[in-house]
Coordinates of C-alpha atoms in Angstrom, one line a residue:
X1 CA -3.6 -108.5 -19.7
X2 CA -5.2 -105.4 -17.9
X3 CA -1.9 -105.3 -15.8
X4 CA 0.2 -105.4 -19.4
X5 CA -2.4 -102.9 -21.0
X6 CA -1.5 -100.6 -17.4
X7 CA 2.0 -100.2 -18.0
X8 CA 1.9 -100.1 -22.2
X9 CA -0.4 -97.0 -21.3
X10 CA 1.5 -95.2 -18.7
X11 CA 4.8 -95.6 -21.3
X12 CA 2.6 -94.7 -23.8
X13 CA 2.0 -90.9 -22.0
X14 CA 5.6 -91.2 -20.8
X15 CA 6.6 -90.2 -24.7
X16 CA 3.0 -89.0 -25.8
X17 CA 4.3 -85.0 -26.5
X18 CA 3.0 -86.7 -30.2
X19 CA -0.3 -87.1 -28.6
X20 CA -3.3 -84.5 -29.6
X21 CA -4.8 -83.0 -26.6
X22 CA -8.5 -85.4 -27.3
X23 CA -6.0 -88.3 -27.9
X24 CA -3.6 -87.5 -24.6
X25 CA -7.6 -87.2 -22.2
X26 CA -9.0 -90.4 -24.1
X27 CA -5.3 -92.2 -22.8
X28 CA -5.4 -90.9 -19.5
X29 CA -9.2 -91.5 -18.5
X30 CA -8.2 -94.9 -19.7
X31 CA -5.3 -94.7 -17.9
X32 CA -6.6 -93.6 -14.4
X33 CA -9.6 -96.7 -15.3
X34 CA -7.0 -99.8 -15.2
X35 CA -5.0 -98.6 -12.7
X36 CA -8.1 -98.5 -10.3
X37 CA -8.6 -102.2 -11.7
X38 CA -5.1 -103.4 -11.2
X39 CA -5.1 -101.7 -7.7
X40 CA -8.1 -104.1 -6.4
X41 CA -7.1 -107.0 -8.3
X42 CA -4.0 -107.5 -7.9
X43 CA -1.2 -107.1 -4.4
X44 CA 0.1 -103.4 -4.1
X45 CA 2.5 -102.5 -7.5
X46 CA 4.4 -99.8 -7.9
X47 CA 3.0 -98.8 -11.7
X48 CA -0.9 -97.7 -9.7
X49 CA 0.9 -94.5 -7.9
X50 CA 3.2 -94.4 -10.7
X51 CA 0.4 -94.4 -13.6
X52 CA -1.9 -91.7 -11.4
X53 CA 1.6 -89.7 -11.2
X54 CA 1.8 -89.7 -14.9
X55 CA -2.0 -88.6 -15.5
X56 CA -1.8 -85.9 -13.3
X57 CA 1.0 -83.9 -15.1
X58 CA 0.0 -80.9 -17.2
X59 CA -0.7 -81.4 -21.1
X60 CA 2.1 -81.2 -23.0
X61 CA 1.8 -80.6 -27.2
X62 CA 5.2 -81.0 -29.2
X63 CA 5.7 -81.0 -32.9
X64 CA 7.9 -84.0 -33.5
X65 CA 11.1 -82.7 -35.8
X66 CA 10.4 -85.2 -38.4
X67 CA 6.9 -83.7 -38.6
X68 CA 8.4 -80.4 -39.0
X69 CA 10.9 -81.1 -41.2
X70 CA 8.0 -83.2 -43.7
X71 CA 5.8 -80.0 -43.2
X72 CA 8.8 -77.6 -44.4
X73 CA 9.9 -80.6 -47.1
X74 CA 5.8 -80.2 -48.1
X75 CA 5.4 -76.4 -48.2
X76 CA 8.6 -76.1 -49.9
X77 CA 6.8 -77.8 -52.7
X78 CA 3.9 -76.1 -53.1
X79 CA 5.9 -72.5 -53.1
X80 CA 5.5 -71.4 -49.5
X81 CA 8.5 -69.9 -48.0
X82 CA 9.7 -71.4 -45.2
X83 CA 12.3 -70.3 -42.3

């Protein structure tokens, strides 16, 4: 299951611009910890360098557009003008 938990992780920060930065560190400290377990318990895979890749790239926060739109949809309601 580690392996499985390995790749569901590194997919996981793949699409995780939804992630908030504690959320994002939390996943790749995680991260970084089963692919050091999968590397000495199992033969050589591809998803170790692959996952350690992944972790190393810079943070990166967006605003999903359904959020946005909800937020606009929300504030609209309450009488603040929105662009």
């Amino acid at each position: 299951t580690r392996l499985f938990k390995l790749y569901d992780k590194v997919s996981n920060l793949l699409d995780g611009s939804w992630m908030k930065p504690d959320n994002h560190a939390r996943y790749v400290e995680y991260t970084l910890r089963l692919a050091d377990d999968v590397e000495r318990n199992f033969p050589p895979l591809a998803i170790v360098p692959i996952a350690r890749a992944v972790c190393a790239r810079p943070y990166e926060f967006r605003e999903s557009p359904w959020n946005l739109k909800k937020q606009a949809r929300a504030m609209k309601k309450i009488g603040i003008a929105t662009k």
